[in-house]
Amino acid sequence: MRVQVHEGGEFSCEVTGFHGYEQQILGLRNANRDEPETLEYLAWRYRRSADSPEPQVFWLLSPDRQRVGMASVVFRPYWSNNTRVQTAVVGDISLDTRWRGRGLGQVLLRFMTEYLDAHFPRQPAFVIPTEAARRALSKVGWVTSGTLVPYVYVLDPTRYVRALVRSGWLATRIARRMRAVERIVTRLRATRVGSLHLKDTLDESLLEFARRLPPPGGAVRELGPESLNWRYGQHPHTRFTFARFARSGETRGLLIFEDSTLEQTWSIYDLAAKTPADLSTMLTLFVQRAQSAPDLVTLRVTLDERHPCRTHLRTLGFIARRPDTVFQVHSHSGIAERLAWCVTQGDKDT
């Protein structure tokens, strides 16, 4: 594919694999990100499962054959209407700053979309884009399937009260009373049945629970042992904590969170339970555990606006903030656009 750019010459697009292009991917990616990454991170990011197609990297080449833009696709297992499907997850969309504002990003993403339609017609495609990428993708056939909503639980309201009350002493007393009431309400919601256990590693009981999770309806990322180990157990930077909810000795729920990305915050990435009642109890116990953690201010979980967990979160006192991003989908057959997608923070490979 070639395109003529006014005062720029002829640009072209090509597709390659990942191996052998690591340094070029890293260089272009880091030149367009605030925080640089490493080859170790790329090796993790582009790791494929045993039954998935090879990762695909789409390049925009300048007239002098320099790689000035890129987008990549890594295939991840999702459940689609109870069928396991390798889904094309798009990421690392980058364009050299010198060539922005000329429609070249749209050219690259159109090439990528047409290539996926031709070579992977049965694979749905998914992306959590930046705003610039969202606009370009929407012009080449991608559909915005939903928004991602942050839900926040305030454990320590002191700084929020101080914004309303001039007296620091009074604000502290009010916040202390609010925390006391909050603990009482949570304790009343908690049942005596079940317990929550936190670990730094994925143990066999959690992997077995994940292995036995029934296929959900709609479209949702697979939470099997291989996916969990890769996404959370082997992440090169972030250390996750794994909460196991058990009742009568049986594992009935899983919750994964980390505390390093946002200051004084536990961020939930994924959660699953055997029944809605198990999910509600697990979340209540998690809030109780957080209330006793020192220096913790908020809990945060990001979900799509139709996620089944959102009702349980609101009941517990989580507050829905304004959506901060969207997700887009595409498929040659149109099936991805018709699916109800269930998305969490864990769907973003970062």
Coordinates of C-alpha atoms in Angstrom, one line a residue:
M1 CA 0.0 0.0 0.0
R2 CA 1.4 3.4 -1.0
V3 CA 0.0 6.9 -0.4
Q4 CA 1.2 10.3 -1.8
V5 CA 1.5 13.1 0.9
H6 CA 1.6 16.7 -0.2
E7 CA 5.1 18.0 0.3
G8 CA 6.1 14.7 1.8
G9 CA 6.6 12.2 -1.0
E10 CA 5.3 8.7 -1.2
F11 CA 4.7 6.8 2.1
S12 CA 4.0 3.0 2.2
C13 CA 2.8 0.4 4.7
E14 CA 4.0 -3.1 5.5
V15 CA 3.5 -5.8 8.0
T16 CA 6.1 -7.9 9.9
G17 CA 6.3 -10.2 12.8
F18 CA 7.7 -9.2 16.2
H19 CA 10.9 -11.2 16.4
G20 CA 13.8 -9.4 14.7
Y21 CA 12.1 -6.0 15.0
E22 CA 12.3 -5.6 18.8
Q23 CA 14.7 -2.6 18.8
Q24 CA 12.8 -0.7 16.1
I25 CA 9.5 -1.3 18.0
L26 CA 11.0 -0.2 21.3
G27 CA 12.6 2.9 19.7
L28 CA 9.5 4.1 18.0
R29 CA 7.3 3.3 21.0
N30 CA 9.5 5.1 23.5
A31 CA 9.8 8.1 21.3
N32 CA 6.1 8.6 21.5
R33 CA 5.5 7.8 25.2
D34 CA 6.1 9.7 28.4
E35 CA 7.5 6.7 30.2
P36 CA 10.1 4.6 28.3
E37 CA 9.9 0.8 28.3
T38 CA 12.4 -2.0 28.1
L39 CA 13.0 -5.1 25.9
E40 CA 12.0 -7.2 28.8
Y41 CA 8.6 -5.5 28.8
L42 CA 8.2 -6.0 25.1
A43 CA 9.0 -9.7 25.4
W44 CA 6.2 -10.0 27.9
R45 CA 3.8 -7.8 26.0
Y46 CA 4.2 -9.7 22.7
R47 CA 4.3 -13.2 24.2
R48 CA 1.8 -15.4 22.5
S49 CA -0.2 -18.4 23.8
A50 CA 0.5 -21.8 22.3
D51 CA -2.6 -21.8 20.1
S52 CA -2.6 -18.2 19.0
P53 CA -1.4 -16.7 15.7
E54 CA 1.9 -14.9 15.6
P55 CA 1.8 -11.2 16.6
Q56 CA 1.6 -8.8 13.7
V57 CA 3.3 -5.4 13.5
F58 CA 2.1 -2.8 11.0
W59 CA 4.5 -0.1 9.9
L60 CA 4.3 3.2 8.2
L61 CA 7.4 3.9 6.0
S62 CA 8.5 7.3 5.0
P63 CA 9.7 8.0 1.4
D64 CA 13.3 7.2 2.5
R65 CA 12.1 3.9 4.0
Q66 CA 12.3 5.0 7.6
R67 CA 9.8 3.4 10.0
V68 CA 7.9 6.5 11.3
G69 CA 4.7 4.9 12.5
M70 CA 3.5 1.6 13.9
A71 CA 0.6 -0.4 15.4
S72 CA 0.7 -3.9 16.6
V73 CA -1.8 -6.8 17.1
V74 CA -1.3 -9.6 19.7
F75 CA -3.9 -12.3 19.7
R76 CA -5.4 -13.1 23.1
P77 CA -8.0 -15.7 24.0
Y78 CA -11.5 -14.3 24.6
W79 CA -14.9 -16.0 25.1
S80 CA -17.3 -15.0 22.4
N81 CA -20.9 -16.3 22.9
N82 CA -19.5 -19.3 24.8
T83 CA -16.9 -20.0 22.2
R84 CA -13.1 -19.5 22.8
V85 CA -11.8 -17.2 20.1
Q86 CA -8.3 -15.7 19.6
T87 CA -9.0 -12.0 19.5
A88 CA -6.8 -9.4 17.8
V89 CA -5.9 -6.9 20.6
V90 CA -4.4 -3.7 19.1
G91 CA -1.8 -1.7 20.9
D92 CA 1.5 0.3 20.6
I93 CA -0.1 2.8 18.2
S94 CA 2.7 5.3 17.5
L95 CA 3.4 8.0 14.9
D96 CA 6.6 10.2 14.7
T97 CA 5.7 13.7 15.8
R98 CA 7.1 15.2 12.6
W99 CA 4.4 13.5 10.6
R100 CA 1.3 14.1 12.7
G101 CA -1.7 16.1 11.5
R102 CA -1.4 14.8 7.9
G103 CA -3.8 11.9 8.1
L104 CA -1.0 9.3 8.1
G105 CA -2.1 7.6 11.2
Q106 CA -5.5 7.0 9.5
V107 CA -3.6 5.5 6.5
L108 CA -1.7 3.1 8.7
L109 CA -4.8 2.0 10.7
R110 CA -6.8 1.5 7.5
F111 CA -4.0 -0.7 6.2
M112 CA -4.0 -2.7 9.5
T113 CA -7.8 -3.1 9.4
E114 CA -7.9 -4.2 5.8
Y115 CA -5.1 -6.7 6.5
L116 CA -7.0 -8.2 9.5
D117 CA -10.1 -8.5 7.4
A118 CA -8.3 -10.3 4.6
H119 CA -6.0 -12.6 6.7
F120 CA -7.9 -13.0 10.0
P121 CA -11.6 -12.7 8.9
R122 CA -12.9 -14.9 11.8
Q123 CA -11.0 -13.0 14.5
P124 CA -12.7 -10.1 16.2
A125 CA -10.5 -7.1 17.0
F126 CA -10.4 -5.0 20.2
V127 CA -8.6 -1.9 21.3
I128 CA -8.6 0.6 24.3
P129 CA -7.3 3.6 22.3
T130 CA -6.1 7.1 23.0
E131 CA -8.4 9.9 21.9
A132 CA -6.3 10.5 18.8
A133 CA -6.3 6.8 17.9
R134 CA -10.0 6.6 18.6
R135 CA -10.8 9.3 16.0
A136 CA -8.6 7.7 13.4
L137 CA -10.0 4.2 14.0
S138 CA -13.6 5.4 13.8
K139 CA -12.9 6.8 10.3
V140 CA -11.7 3.4 9.1
G141 CA -14.7 1.3 10.3
W142 CA -14.1 0.7 14.0
V143 CA -17.1 1.0 16.3
T144 CA -17.1 2.4 19.8
S145 CA -18.7 -0.5 21.8
G146 CA -18.6 1.0 25.3
T147 CA -17.0 3.3 27.8
L148 CA -14.8 2.5 30.8
V149 CA -16.0 3.9 34.1
P150 CA -13.8 4.3 37.2
Y151 CA -15.6 3.3 40.4
V152 CA -14.0 4.8 43.5
Y153 CA -14.5 3.9 47.2
V154 CA -13.3 6.5 49.6
L155 CA -11.7 5.0 52.6
D156 CA -10.3 8.2 54.1
P157 CA -12.4 11.3 53.2
T158 CA -10.1 13.8 55.1
R159 CA -8.8 15.6 52.0
Y160 CA -12.3 15.8 50.5
V161 CA -13.7 17.3 53.7
R162 CA -10.9 19.8 53.9
A163 CA -11.9 21.1 50.5
L164 CA -15.3 22.0 52.1
V165 CA -14.3 22.9 55.7
R166 CA -11.8 25.7 56.4
S167 CA -10.8 24.3 59.8
G168 CA -8.2 21.5 59.4
W169 CA -9.1 20.3 63.0
L170 CA -12.8 20.2 62.2
A171 CA -12.2 18.4 58.9
T172 CA -10.2 15.7 60.6
R173 CA -12.9 15.1 63.2
I174 CA -15.6 14.9 60.6
A175 CA -13.6 12.5 58.5
R176 CA -12.9 10.3 61.5
R177 CA -16.6 10.1 62.2
M178 CA -17.4 9.3 58.6
R179 CA -14.8 6.5 58.7
A180 CA -16.3 5.1 61.8
V181 CA -19.8 5.0 60.3
E182 CA -18.4 3.5 57.1
R183 CA -16.8 0.6 59.1
I184 CA -20.1 -0.1 60.9
V185 CA -22.1 -0.2 57.7
T186 CA -19.6 -2.5 56.1
R187 CA -19.5 -4.8 59.1
L188 CA -23.3 -5.0 59.1
R189 CA -23.2 -6.0 55.4
A190 CA -20.6 -8.7 56.0
T191 CA -21.8 -12.3 56.5
R192 CA -20.2 -14.8 58.8
V193 CA -19.9 -17.2 56.0
G194 CA -16.6 -17.1 54.0
S195 CA -13.1 -15.7 54.3
L196 CA -10.7 -13.7 52.2
H197 CA -7.0 -14.7 51.9
L198 CA -4.4 -12.4 50.3
K199 CA -1.3 -13.8 48.6
D200 CA 1.6 -12.4 46.5
T201 CA 1.5 -15.4 44.1
L202 CA -1.1 -17.4 42.2
D203 CA -1.5 -20.6 44.1
E204 CA -3.0 -23.9 42.7
S205 CA -6.4 -23.3 44.3
L206 CA -6.8 -20.1 42.4
L207 CA -5.6 -21.6 39.1
E208 CA -8.0 -24.5 39.6
F209 CA -10.8 -22.1 40.3
A210 CA -10.0 -20.1 37.1
R211 CA -9.8 -23.4 35.2
R212 CA -13.4 -24.3 36.2
L213 CA -15.0 -20.9 35.5
P214 CA -17.9 -21.5 33.1
P215 CA -17.9 -19.7 29.8
P216 CA -19.8 -16.4 30.2
G217 CA -22.1 -14.9 27.7
G218 CA -21.1 -12.1 25.4
A219 CA -17.4 -11.3 24.9
V220 CA -15.0 -11.4 27.8
R221 CA -11.2 -12.1 28.2
E222 CA -10.4 -15.6 29.2
L223 CA -9.3 -15.9 32.9
G224 CA -7.8 -19.4 32.6
P225 CA -4.5 -20.4 34.3
E226 CA -2.3 -19.5 31.3
S227 CA -3.8 -16.1 30.9
L228 CA -3.6 -15.3 34.6
N229 CA 0.0 -16.4 34.9
W230 CA 1.0 -14.3 31.9
R231 CA -1.0 -11.2 32.7
Y232 CA -0.4 -11.0 36.5
G233 CA 2.1 -13.6 37.7
Q234 CA 4.8 -12.7 35.1
H235 CA 4.4 -9.0 34.7
P236 CA 7.9 -7.4 34.4
H237 CA 7.0 -4.3 36.5
T238 CA 3.9 -4.5 38.5
R239 CA 3.5 -6.8 41.5
F240 CA -0.1 -7.9 42.0
T241 CA -1.8 -9.3 45.0
F242 CA -4.3 -12.2 44.7
A243 CA -7.3 -12.4 47.0
R244 CA -8.9 -15.8 47.3
F245 CA -12.5 -15.9 48.6
A246 CA -13.3 -19.3 50.3
R247 CA -16.4 -20.7 51.8
S248 CA -16.5 -24.1 53.6
G249 CA -13.0 -24.8 52.4
E250 CA -13.9 -24.2 48.7
T251 CA -12.5 -21.4 46.5
R252 CA -15.4 -19.5 45.3
G253 CA -14.0 -16.1 44.2
L254 CA -10.8 -14.4 42.9
L255 CA -9.9 -10.7 43.0
I256 CA -6.6 -9.3 41.7
F257 CA -5.3 -5.8 42.7
E258 CA -2.1 -3.7 42.9
D259 CA -1.0 -0.7 45.0
S260 CA 1.9 0.8 43.0
T261 CA 0.3 2.7 40.1
L262 CA -1.8 5.2 42.0
E263 CA -0.6 6.6 45.4
Q264 CA -2.5 5.4 48.5
T265 CA -4.9 3.4 46.2
W266 CA -5.6 -0.3 45.7
S267 CA -6.6 -0.7 42.0
I268 CA -8.6 -3.8 41.2
Y269 CA -7.8 -5.3 37.8
D270 CA -10.0 -8.5 37.7
L271 CA -12.6 -10.2 39.8
A272 CA -14.7 -13.3 39.4
A273 CA -16.9 -15.4 41.7
K274 CA -19.0 -18.5 41.5
T275 CA -22.3 -16.8 42.2
P276 CA -23.5 -13.2 42.6
A277 CA -23.8 -13.8 46.4
D278 CA -20.2 -14.9 46.5
L279 CA -19.2 -11.8 44.5
S280 CA -21.0 -9.5 46.9
T281 CA -19.5 -11.2 50.0
M282 CA -16.0 -11.2 48.5
L283 CA -16.2 -7.4 47.8
T284 CA -17.5 -6.7 51.2
L285 CA -14.6 -8.6 52.8
F286 CA -12.2 -6.8 50.5
V287 CA -13.5 -3.4 51.6
Q288 CA -13.2 -4.5 55.3
R289 CA -9.6 -5.5 54.7
A290 CA -8.9 -2.2 53.0
Q291 CA -10.4 -0.3 55.9
S292 CA -7.8 -1.7 58.2
A293 CA -4.8 -1.0 55.9
P294 CA -2.6 1.9 57.0
D295 CA -2.4 5.1 54.9
L296 CA -4.9 3.8 52.3
V297 CA -7.2 6.5 50.9
T298 CA -9.2 4.9 48.0
L299 CA -10.1 1.7 46.2
R300 CA -10.5 1.9 42.5
V301 CA -11.9 -0.4 39.8
T302 CA -12.5 0.4 36.1
L303 CA -15.3 -1.5 34.3
D304 CA -17.3 -1.1 31.2
E305 CA -20.7 0.6 31.8
R306 CA -22.7 -2.6 31.5
H307 CA -20.4 -4.9 33.6
P308 CA -22.4 -7.1 36.0
C309 CA -20.2 -6.2 38.9
R310 CA -21.2 -2.5 38.9
T311 CA -24.4 -3.1 40.9
H312 CA -22.5 -4.8 43.7
L313 CA -20.0 -1.9 43.8
R314 CA -22.7 0.8 44.0
T315 CA -24.4 -1.1 46.8
L316 CA -21.1 -1.1 48.8
G317 CA -20.6 2.6 48.3
F318 CA -18.4 2.8 45.3
I319 CA -18.9 6.0 43.4
A320 CA -19.0 6.1 39.6
R321 CA -16.8 8.8 38.1
R322 CA -17.0 10.2 34.6
P323 CA -15.9 7.7 32.0
D324 CA -12.2 8.3 31.2
T325 CA -11.8 6.3 28.0
V326 CA -13.7 4.0 25.5
F327 CA -13.1 0.7 23.8
Q328 CA -13.5 0.0 20.1
V329 CA -14.1 -3.2 18.2
H330 CA -14.1 -4.4 14.6
S331 CA -14.7 -7.6 12.7
H332 CA -15.0 -8.6 9.1
S333 CA -18.3 -10.5 9.8
G334 CA -19.7 -7.8 12.1
I335 CA -20.1 -10.1 15.0
A336 CA -17.7 -8.1 17.3
E337 CA -19.9 -5.1 16.9
R338 CA -23.0 -7.0 18.0
L339 CA -21.5 -8.6 21.1
A340 CA -21.9 -7.3 24.7
W341 CA -18.3 -6.8 25.8
C342 CA -17.4 -7.2 29.5
V343 CA -14.2 -5.2 30.0
T344 CA -11.9 -4.5 33.1
Q345 CA -8.6 -2.8 33.7
G346 CA -7.0 -6.2 33.0
D347 CA -7.9 -6.0 29.3
K348 CA -5.3 -3.3 28.8
D349 CA -1.9 -4.9 28.3
T350 CA 0.2 -2.4 30.3

